[in-house]
Amino acid sequence: MAVCDPLHRQYELLPPIPDDLRASVEDPIRHNFCETFLAPDGDEETSFRVIWMVECRAKLIAFVFSSSTRQWRAVSQSWTNLLDGLLSSTWIPLFLHRQYACGCFYWLPNWQWQHKSKMLVLDTWMMEFSIVEPPSEAKNSSSTGIPMFESGEGRPRMLVRGPDISSRSYTICRKNGGSSSQWQKEKIISLPLISWDMLRCAKGTYFLLDHRGSSSFEQGRFAVDIETLQLKRVCASTVHGHTYSNYPPSFSSPKVSSGKFSVAS
């Protein structure tokens, strides 16, 4: 694996996951379904963590690499502990559509799964998995792409589309502080009717939308300010692909030029 910095045309090659950690992956739900993503690592701007995660039949496993220690470590939790004795009884992933807010990653339930009223949470500071209840609006939403963002009080918020797929109404729900897992409806807003695959949080109160449908808006990728509800097209491309934002700072180690990218020395 390598961590790429496309803005500065650099990458850093990671050491392989140790054999003893790899051997702990037993009966993955789908052999071709795993997630690899970046996570913050302390206060240093140039440090980072890489998390490789897979859902197995009996447990959830994550391998975490820290650029500070240059080591991999394992974090796992059994489905028995997470879901009150309910084991994964199907060969489909239980949680999808990862979002990040306030130091935690959140996954919504796979709508093919019978227990749709659970959200998976990974606390990146404690490196612990837990299960929380999503707001009732999310359970009835017509969209599986429900973005999360941070409020001014440092609490996670969620933008939920209405139950009708053609709805222009969105509900903003805020998670209460402390140990409470309750959500509070904050307000209802109206956005232009745009066909999108998934909403994703960008910096601060901005979201990125992929628009491919037919309407008064040109096709492309848009940024919307959730406070002012103003839209701005940031990319005219309509090619299907993933939209990324909030790149980490450039790697600080010396680089030697090699073709289109730079290779860490």
XYZ file of C-alpha atoms in Angstrom:
265
model
C 0.000 0.000 0.000
C 1.038 3.593 -0.566
C -0.324 6.921 0.674
C -0.528 9.378 -2.216
C -0.434 13.165 -2.150
C -1.834 14.099 -5.591
C -1.575 17.843 -5.008
C 2.192 17.709 -4.434
C 2.686 14.660 -6.687
C 4.253 12.533 -3.967
C 3.619 9.200 -2.325
C 4.921 7.215 0.620
C 5.156 3.430 0.476
C 3.888 1.667 3.615
C 5.425 -1.483 5.103
C 3.346 -4.621 4.481
C 0.859 -5.796 7.099
C 2.683 -8.400 9.247
C 1.846 -12.058 8.631
C 0.624 -12.654 12.188
C -1.951 -9.861 11.828
C -3.058 -11.050 8.403
C -3.570 -14.550 9.801
C -6.219 -13.203 12.192
C -8.585 -12.467 9.278
C -10.879 -15.504 9.250
C -14.015 -15.953 7.114
C -14.314 -12.454 5.660
C -17.895 -11.730 4.641
C -16.727 -10.904 1.129
C -13.171 -11.580 0.015
C -13.157 -8.552 -2.261
C -14.795 -6.178 0.234
C -12.496 -4.256 2.554
C -11.884 -0.577 3.253
C -8.655 1.400 3.386
C -8.802 5.015 4.540
C -6.809 7.784 6.219
C -7.330 8.983 9.781
C -5.782 11.877 11.758
C -2.833 11.114 14.005
C -2.281 13.527 16.892
C -1.345 17.183 16.603
C 1.486 16.927 14.066
C 0.329 18.216 10.705
C 2.430 15.803 8.672
C 1.568 12.643 10.638
C -1.210 10.315 9.573
C -2.752 6.917 10.176
C -3.965 4.380 7.643
C -6.787 2.003 8.581
C -7.480 -1.236 6.705
C -10.795 -2.758 7.792
C -12.769 -5.889 6.962
C -15.998 -7.464 8.242
C -15.652 -11.165 9.095
C -18.344 -13.649 10.023
C -17.532 -13.551 13.742
C -15.818 -10.199 14.223
C -14.836 -6.834 12.850
C -11.102 -6.310 12.247
C -9.078 -3.164 11.589
C -5.326 -2.887 11.069
C -3.975 0.572 11.921
C -0.693 1.985 10.618
C 0.843 5.068 12.258
C 3.344 7.221 10.388
C 4.801 8.196 13.781
C 5.720 4.653 14.861
C 5.920 3.067 11.378
C 4.100 0.063 12.849
C 0.843 -1.797 12.208
C -1.441 -2.867 15.053
C -4.754 -4.714 15.187
C -8.104 -3.530 16.555
C -10.959 -6.032 16.622
C -14.384 -6.487 18.158
C -16.707 -9.476 18.000
C -20.203 -9.100 16.588
C -21.405 -10.802 19.780
C -20.270 -7.819 21.848
C -21.267 -5.176 19.330
C -24.716 -6.450 18.415
C -25.925 -8.087 21.633
C -25.269 -11.642 20.575
C -26.367 -11.258 16.964
C -23.709 -12.772 14.713
C -23.349 -11.928 11.064
C -25.565 -14.547 9.444
C -25.263 -13.395 5.830
C -22.494 -12.891 3.324
C -23.268 -9.223 2.788
C -21.463 -6.346 4.532
C -23.480 -5.053 7.473
C -22.333 -1.419 7.318
C -21.599 0.891 4.373
C -21.116 4.563 3.374
C -18.363 5.705 5.747
C -18.521 9.291 7.053
C -16.256 11.245 9.424
C -17.050 13.859 12.079
C -15.572 14.941 15.421
C -12.852 12.300 15.616
C -15.135 9.368 14.735
C -15.931 7.391 11.606
C -19.584 6.439 11.131
C -21.096 3.715 8.931
C -24.779 3.430 8.060
C -26.417 -0.003 8.004
C -26.643 -1.914 4.761
C -30.325 -1.658 3.806
C -30.293 -5.338 2.762
C -29.669 -6.225 6.400
C -32.695 -6.848 8.599
C -31.322 -4.807 11.541
C -31.366 -1.373 9.912
C -31.555 0.657 13.097
C -27.856 0.556 13.983
C -24.824 2.657 13.104
C -21.235 1.482 13.459
C -18.793 3.965 15.040
C -14.985 3.905 15.204
C -13.475 6.333 17.716
C -10.095 7.238 16.186
C -8.617 8.462 19.478
C -9.576 5.445 21.582
C -9.463 3.120 18.545
C -12.631 1.371 19.704
C -15.736 0.203 17.841
C -19.255 0.809 19.136
C -22.874 0.741 17.971
C -25.262 3.709 18.175
C -28.838 4.371 17.106
C -29.251 6.688 14.092
C -31.940 9.391 14.205
C -35.409 8.248 13.179
C -35.216 10.490 10.096
C -32.238 8.476 8.822
C -34.111 5.186 9.227
C -36.862 6.466 6.920
C -34.634 8.319 4.463
C -34.886 7.649 0.734
C -31.103 7.949 0.389
C -28.312 5.657 1.550
C -25.765 8.472 1.183
C -26.248 10.460 4.384
C -23.367 12.861 5.080
C -22.152 13.955 8.496
C -20.334 17.130 9.515
C -19.249 19.013 12.632
C -21.229 21.679 14.433
C -19.747 24.736 16.092
C -19.997 23.005 19.479
C -17.866 20.097 18.297
C -20.851 17.768 17.976
C -21.557 15.612 14.920
C -24.478 16.562 12.715
C -26.223 14.611 9.986
C -27.965 15.800 6.816
C -30.898 13.491 6.038
C -33.028 13.514 2.908
C -36.795 13.077 3.234
C -38.565 9.734 2.729
C -39.603 10.686 -0.815
C -36.761 10.247 -3.336
C -37.918 13.409 -5.150
C -37.987 15.429 -1.933
C -36.109 18.718 -1.712
C -36.382 18.781 2.079
C -33.464 17.764 4.278
C -33.375 17.455 8.050
C -30.283 18.390 10.042
C -29.930 16.242 13.160
C -27.414 16.944 15.925
C -25.998 14.335 18.263
C -26.205 15.243 21.937
C -22.989 15.641 23.895
C -21.591 13.388 26.580
C -22.314 9.692 26.585
C -25.830 10.100 25.232
C -26.521 8.498 21.874
C -29.686 10.530 21.295
C -30.127 12.744 18.241
C -31.988 16.039 18.186
C -33.722 17.506 15.146
C -32.092 20.886 14.576
C -33.855 22.293 11.505
C -35.287 21.476 8.083
C -33.782 23.033 4.966
C -34.616 22.911 1.259
C -31.997 22.268 -1.426
C -32.415 22.415 -5.210
C -33.562 19.111 -6.681
C -30.310 17.544 -7.841
C -29.616 13.973 -8.894
C -26.581 12.776 -6.957
C -24.928 9.502 -6.073
C -23.727 10.529 -2.626
C -23.264 13.652 -0.543
C -19.957 13.992 1.252
C -18.714 16.535 3.745
C -15.904 18.831 2.662
C -14.236 21.463 4.822
C -16.324 23.069 7.553
C -19.965 23.437 6.549
C -19.487 22.566 2.877
C -20.745 19.462 1.086
C -19.789 18.071 -2.287
C -22.555 16.923 -4.629
C -22.246 14.973 -7.866
C -24.948 16.118 -10.302
C -25.654 13.972 -13.362
C -29.398 14.442 -13.762
C -31.303 16.825 -15.993
C -32.402 20.107 -14.430
C -31.677 23.814 -14.675
C -28.230 23.127 -13.208
C -25.285 22.154 -15.384
C -23.843 18.722 -14.792
C -20.723 18.442 -12.685
C -19.661 18.579 -9.063
C -20.973 21.269 -6.753
C -20.104 22.611 -3.318
C -23.012 23.711 -1.140
C -22.689 25.788 2.023
C -25.101 24.243 4.503
C -25.459 27.564 6.360
C -26.224 29.832 3.380
C -27.535 27.090 1.015
C -25.521 28.616 -1.838
C -24.291 26.322 -4.618
C -21.058 26.693 -6.564
C -19.833 24.393 -9.302
C -16.252 23.335 -8.589
C -15.746 20.803 -11.389
C -17.396 20.391 -14.794
C -16.452 16.731 -15.210
C -19.275 14.197 -15.452
C -16.988 11.146 -15.498
C -17.998 8.664 -12.813
C -15.491 8.559 -9.967
C -14.821 9.365 -6.328
C -14.635 12.945 -5.090
C -12.006 13.684 -2.467
C -11.444 16.701 -0.225
C -9.480 17.827 2.848
C -6.127 16.518 1.705
C -3.578 16.111 4.516
C -0.467 18.333 4.439
C 2.379 17.274 2.178
C 4.796 14.653 3.503
C 7.754 16.257 5.246
C 10.423 13.662 4.435
C 12.840 14.395 1.552
C 11.680 13.317 -1.891
C 13.523 12.199 -5.012
C 11.801 12.873 -8.318
C 10.736 9.762 -10.221
C 8.417 10.239 -13.171
C 5.034 11.749 -12.452
C 5.292 11.224 -8.703
C 8.080 11.659 -6.159
C 9.420 8.707 -4.220
C 10.063 9.039 -0.479
C 13.720 8.548 0.338
